[in-house]
Coordinates of C-alpha atoms and ligand atoms in Angstrom, one line a residue:
M1080 CA -125.2 110.5 -199.9
T1081 CA -128.0 111.1 -197.4
E1082 CA -127.5 108.8 -194.4
I1083 CA -130.2 106.1 -194.0
P1084 CA -130.6 104.8 -190.5
P1085 CA -129.7 101.1 -190.6
D1086 CA -132.7 100.1 -188.5
H1087 CA -135.1 101.7 -191.0
P1088 CA -137.6 98.9 -192.1
R1089 CA -136.8 99.5 -195.7
Y1090 CA -133.1 100.3 -195.3
E1091 CA -131.9 98.3 -198.3
S1092 CA -134.3 99.9 -200.7
L1093 CA -133.6 103.4 -199.5
L1094 CA -129.9 102.8 -199.6
A1095 CA -130.2 101.6 -203.2
R1096 CA -132.1 104.8 -204.1
E1097 CA -129.3 106.9 -202.6
K1098 CA -126.7 105.0 -204.6
V1099 CA -128.5 105.7 -207.9
V1100 CA -129.0 109.3 -207.0
D1101 CA -125.3 109.5 -206.1
G1102 CA -124.5 107.9 -209.5
V1103 CA -126.4 110.7 -211.3
K1104 CA -124.7 113.4 -209.2
K1105 CA -121.3 111.9 -210.1
G1106 CA -122.2 111.6 -213.8
F1107 CA -122.0 107.9 -214.4
T1108 CA -125.7 107.2 -214.1
S1109 CA -128.2 108.8 -216.5
L1110 CA -131.2 110.8 -215.2
Q1111 CA -133.4 108.2 -216.9
G1112 CA -131.8 105.7 -214.6
L1113 CA -133.7 107.2 -211.8
I1114 CA -137.0 106.2 -213.5
S1115 CA -135.8 102.7 -214.2
Q1116 CA -134.9 102.3 -210.5
G1117 CA -138.3 103.6 -209.5
R1118 CA -140.0 101.1 -211.8
G1119 CA -137.9 98.3 -210.3
E1120 CA -138.7 99.4 -206.7
S1121 CA -142.4 99.0 -207.4
F1122 CA -142.0 95.5 -208.8
D1123 CA -139.8 94.6 -205.8
Y1124 CA -142.6 95.6 -203.5
L1125 CA -144.9 93.1 -205.4
I1126 CA -142.4 90.2 -205.0
G1127 CA -142.0 91.1 -201.2
E1128 CA -138.4 92.5 -201.5
K1129 CA -136.8 89.1 -201.3
S1130 CA -135.5 86.7 -203.9
P1131 CA -138.3 84.3 -204.8
E1132 CA -137.7 80.6 -205.4
S1133 CA -138.0 81.1 -209.1
A1134 CA -135.2 83.7 -209.1
L1135 CA -132.9 81.4 -207.1
Y1136 CA -133.5 78.7 -209.6
A1137 CA -132.8 81.1 -212.6
E1138 CA -129.7 82.4 -210.8
R1139 CA -128.3 78.9 -210.5
A1140 CA -128.9 78.2 -214.2
A1141 CA -127.3 81.6 -215.0
V1142 CA -124.1 80.8 -213.1
A1143 CA -123.9 77.4 -214.8
A1144 CA -124.2 79.0 -218.2
I1145 CA -121.5 81.6 -217.4
L1146 CA -119.1 78.9 -216.0
L1147 CA -119.6 76.8 -219.1
A1148 CA -119.2 79.6 -221.5
E1149 CA -116.2 80.2 -223.8
N1150 CA -116.5 83.9 -223.8
P1151 CA -118.9 85.2 -221.1
V1152 CA -119.4 88.9 -220.9
I1153 CA -121.1 91.0 -218.2
S1154 CA -122.6 94.1 -219.8
V1155 CA -122.5 97.1 -217.4
N1156 CA -124.6 100.3 -217.4
G1157 CA -124.9 103.3 -215.1
N1158 CA -127.4 101.8 -212.7
A1159 CA -125.6 98.5 -212.3
V1160 CA -122.4 100.2 -211.5
A1161 CA -124.1 102.6 -209.0
L1162 CA -125.8 99.7 -207.2
A1163 CA -123.2 96.9 -207.1
P1164 CA -119.8 97.7 -208.5
D1165 CA -118.1 95.3 -206.0
K1166 CA -120.4 92.4 -206.9
L1167 CA -120.0 92.9 -210.7
V1168 CA -116.2 92.8 -210.2
A1169 CA -116.4 89.7 -207.9
L1170 CA -118.7 87.8 -210.3
A1171 CA -116.3 88.6 -213.2
G1172 CA -113.3 87.5 -211.2
L1173 CA -114.9 84.2 -210.0
T1174 CA -116.2 83.1 -213.4
G1175 CA -113.6 84.6 -215.8
A1176 CA -116.3 86.7 -217.4
K1177 CA -115.2 90.0 -219.1
L1178 CA -116.8 93.3 -218.1
E1179 CA -118.0 95.6 -220.9
V1180 CA -119.6 99.0 -220.6
N1181 CA -122.7 99.4 -222.8
L1182 CA -125.0 102.4 -222.5
F1183 CA -128.2 103.5 -224.0
H1184 CA -127.5 107.2 -223.1
R1185 CA -123.9 106.9 -224.1
T1186 CA -121.3 109.7 -223.7
E1187 CA -117.6 109.1 -223.6
R1188 CA -117.4 110.8 -220.2
R1189 CA -119.9 108.3 -218.8
V1190 CA -118.1 105.4 -220.3
H1191 CA -114.8 106.5 -218.7
L1192 CA -116.4 107.3 -215.3
I1193 CA -117.9 103.8 -215.2
I1194 CA -114.6 102.1 -216.2
D1195 CA -112.8 104.1 -213.5
R1196 CA -115.4 103.1 -210.9
L1197 CA -115.1 99.4 -211.8
K1198 CA -111.3 99.7 -211.6
A1199 CA -111.5 101.4 -208.2
H1200 CA -113.4 98.3 -207.1
G1201 CA -110.7 96.0 -208.3
A1202 CA -111.6 95.3 -211.9
G1203 CA -108.8 94.4 -214.4
E1204 CA -109.5 95.2 -218.0
V1205 CA -112.9 96.7 -218.7
L1206 CA -114.1 96.8 -222.3
G1207 CA -116.5 99.3 -223.9
K1208 CA -114.4 102.4 -224.7
N1209 CA -113.2 101.3 -228.1
P1210 CA -116.2 99.8 -229.8
D1211 CA -115.2 98.3 -233.2
R1212 CA -118.4 96.5 -234.1
E1213 CA -122.1 97.6 -234.4
L1214 CA -125.2 95.6 -233.7
D1215 CA -128.2 96.2 -235.9
L1216 CA -129.8 98.7 -233.5
P1217 CA -130.9 102.3 -234.0
H1218 CA -129.2 103.6 -230.7
A1219 CA -125.9 103.7 -228.9
R1220 CA -126.4 100.2 -227.4
R1221 CA -125.2 99.0 -230.8
L1222 CA -121.6 99.9 -230.1
V1223 CA -119.8 96.8 -228.9
E1224 CA -116.2 95.4 -228.9
S1225 CA -115.4 92.4 -231.1
K1226 CA -113.6 90.6 -228.3
G1227 CA -116.5 91.3 -225.9
I1228 CA -120.2 91.4 -226.4
Y1229 CA -119.9 90.9 -230.2
S1230 CA -118.3 87.5 -230.0
A1231 CA -119.6 86.5 -226.5
D1232 CA -121.6 83.2 -226.3
V1233 CA -123.2 84.2 -223.0
V1234 CA -124.0 87.8 -222.0
L1235 CA -125.3 88.9 -218.6
V1236 CA -127.4 92.0 -219.1
P1237 CA -128.5 93.6 -215.9
L1238 CA -131.3 96.2 -216.4
E1239 CA -131.5 95.7 -220.2
D1240 CA -133.7 97.3 -222.7
G1241 CA -135.9 94.9 -224.6
D1242 CA -134.6 95.5 -228.1
R1243 CA -131.0 94.9 -227.5
C1244 CA -131.9 91.8 -225.5
E1245 CA -133.9 90.6 -228.5
K1246 CA -131.0 91.3 -230.9
L1247 CA -128.5 89.4 -228.8
V1248 CA -130.8 86.4 -228.6
E1249 CA -131.3 86.6 -232.4
M1250 CA -127.5 86.5 -232.8
G1251 CA -127.6 83.1 -231.1
K1252 CA -126.3 84.2 -227.7
T1253 CA -127.4 82.9 -224.3
V1254 CA -128.8 86.1 -222.7
I1255 CA -129.2 86.3 -219.0
A1256 CA -131.4 89.2 -217.9
V1257 CA -132.0 90.6 -214.5
D1258 CA -135.2 92.5 -214.4
L1259 CA -137.7 92.8 -211.6
N1260 CA -140.5 93.2 -214.1
P1261 CA -141.5 89.7 -215.3
L1262 CA -143.7 91.2 -218.0
S1263 CA -141.0 93.4 -219.6
R1264 CA -139.9 92.6 -223.2
T1265 CA -136.5 91.9 -221.7
S1266 CA -137.8 89.2 -219.3
R1267 CA -139.9 87.7 -222.0
T1268 CA -137.1 87.6 -224.6
A1269 CA -134.1 86.5 -222.6
T1270 CA -132.8 83.0 -222.5
I1271 CA -132.6 83.1 -218.7
S1272 CA -134.7 85.7 -217.0
I1273 CA -133.9 86.5 -213.4
V1274 CA -136.8 88.3 -211.8
D1275 CA -135.0 89.7 -208.8
N1276 CA -133.4 92.9 -207.6
L1277 CA -130.0 93.3 -209.2
T1278 CA -128.3 93.8 -205.8
R1279 CA -129.7 90.5 -204.4
A1280 CA -129.3 88.6 -207.7
L1281 CA -125.6 89.5 -207.9
S1282 CA -125.0 88.6 -204.3
N1283 CA -126.6 85.2 -204.9
M1284 CA -124.7 84.7 -208.1
V1285 CA -121.4 85.5 -206.4
E1286 CA -122.2 82.9 -203.7
L1287 CA -123.3 80.3 -206.2
S1288 CA -120.2 80.9 -208.3
R1289 CA -118.0 80.1 -205.3
E1290 CA -119.8 76.8 -204.8
M1291 CA -120.4 75.8 -208.5
K1292 CA -117.0 76.6 -209.9
H1293 CA -115.8 73.3 -208.4
D1294 CA -118.7 71.3 -210.0
R1295 CA -118.1 68.9 -212.9
K1296 CA -118.9 70.1 -216.4
D1297 CA -121.7 67.5 -216.8
E1298 CA -123.3 68.6 -213.5
L1299 CA -123.4 72.2 -214.8
M1300 CA -124.8 71.0 -218.1
E1301 CA -127.5 69.1 -216.3
V1302 CA -128.5 72.4 -214.5
I1303 CA -128.9 74.1 -217.9
S1304 CA -130.6 71.2 -219.8
S1305 CA -133.3 70.8 -217.1
Y1306 CA -134.0 74.6 -217.0
D1307 CA -137.2 75.9 -218.6
N1308 CA -137.4 79.7 -218.7
R1309 CA -141.1 79.9 -219.6
K1310 CA -141.9 77.9 -216.5
V1311 CA -139.6 80.1 -214.4
L1312 CA -141.3 83.3 -215.7
A1313 CA -144.7 81.8 -215.0
A1314 CA -143.6 80.8 -211.5
A1315 CA -142.4 84.4 -210.9
L1316 CA -145.9 85.7 -211.8
S1317 CA -147.5 83.1 -209.5
E1318 CA -145.2 84.0 -206.7
I1319 CA -146.3 87.7 -207.0
Q1320 CA -149.9 86.6 -206.9
E1321 CA -149.2 84.4 -203.9
H1322 CA -147.5 87.3 -202.1
L1323 CA -150.4 89.6 -202.9
K1324 CA -152.9 87.1 -201.6
N1325 CA -151.0 86.7 -198.4
M1326 CA -150.8 90.4 -198.0
S1327 CA -154.5 90.9 -198.5
V1328 CA -155.2 88.3 -195.8
E1329 CA -152.7 89.9 -193.5
I1330 CA -154.1 93.4 -194.0
G1331 CA -157.8 92.2 -193.8
D1332 CA -157.3 90.2 -190.6
Ligands
LIG2247 P1 -138.4 96.7 -221.9 O1 -138.0 97.5 -223.0 O2 -137.7 95.4 -221.8 O3 -139.9 96.5 -221.8 P2 -138.4 98.8 -220.0 O4 -138.5 99.8 -221.1 O5 -139.6 98.6 -219.1 O6 -138.0 97.4 -220.6 P3 -136.7 100.5 -218.5 O7 -137.7 101.4 -218.1 O8 -135.5 100.9 -219.3 O9 -137.2 99.1 -219.2 O10 -136.2 99.9 -217.1 C1 -135.4 98.8 -216.9 C2 -136.1 97.7 -216.2 O11 -135.2 97.3 -215.2 C3 -137.5 97.9 -215.6 O12 -138.3 96.8 -216.1 C4 -137.3 97.7 -214.1 O13 -138.3 97.0 -213.5 C5 -136.0 97.0 -214.0 N1 -135.2 97.4 -212.9 C6 -134.9 98.7 -212.5 N2 -134.1 98.7 -211.4 C7 -133.8 97.4 -211.1 C8 -133.1 96.7 -210.1 N3 -132.4 97.4 -209.2 N4 -133.1 95.4 -210.1 C9 -133.7 94.7 -211.0 N5 -134.5 95.2 -212.0 C10 -134.5 96.6 -212.0
LIG2248 MG1 -137.1 100.1 -222.6

């Protein structure tokens, strides 16, 4: 990977870019993943490259939902595993969620490379290489495992495409999406939409899991029952507007 000087003002963003490029070079991230990352970066600029209040709120609700779930699953793709393999494994370990590889641009080689990478970062079992069920979708995202995504009650889908998100919601699952674009179909369809950078969202969720796993069940249920995703999405858009207004004042001064 190209070395990024740590004092560069946009160090985190450039480092993330290098990680996705490295994922493509090593074969576990698709070429299309570069475009997704670029789209994400532009939305991150608009939210000011930090986790907005609305995202922190959604992340808390997401952790409550995962901790309360009977069969929570974290769906992993090539970008997620390039950006934050350690955080995916930590979140699974802290919450008891399963990890399952699920790819739009699926090849068996990529599935194996992603599983190997998660294992190198300390994962136990990783599902996804022996799909035995199919969702009603016209592409490879349909391939799932019966003990994983197929039967999951809560699914965390970092960097999802809109139609699988919709399908999982239709199946009655609680779908937690992480997507920097609050206008994407994914964000608008998910049960809990986290409008934040995946790397920051996962760090926050790991921290929250450490705290919240000791909370009582009724406290966790209260977090979920008071959560309103439409309000959170609207707040994310307002926070972008606010940030842009502040920037226009700062630049115009
Ligand atoms: P939809 O089908 O839901 O409308 P899309 O087709 O826009 O989604 P893709 O182009 O496949 O989706 O990209 C995935 C989404 O992930 C984009 O909306 C992008 O903003 C977001 N994204 C990319 N990288 C990150 C990241 N590091 N953190 C959070 N979100 C990201
Ligand atoms: Mg899409």
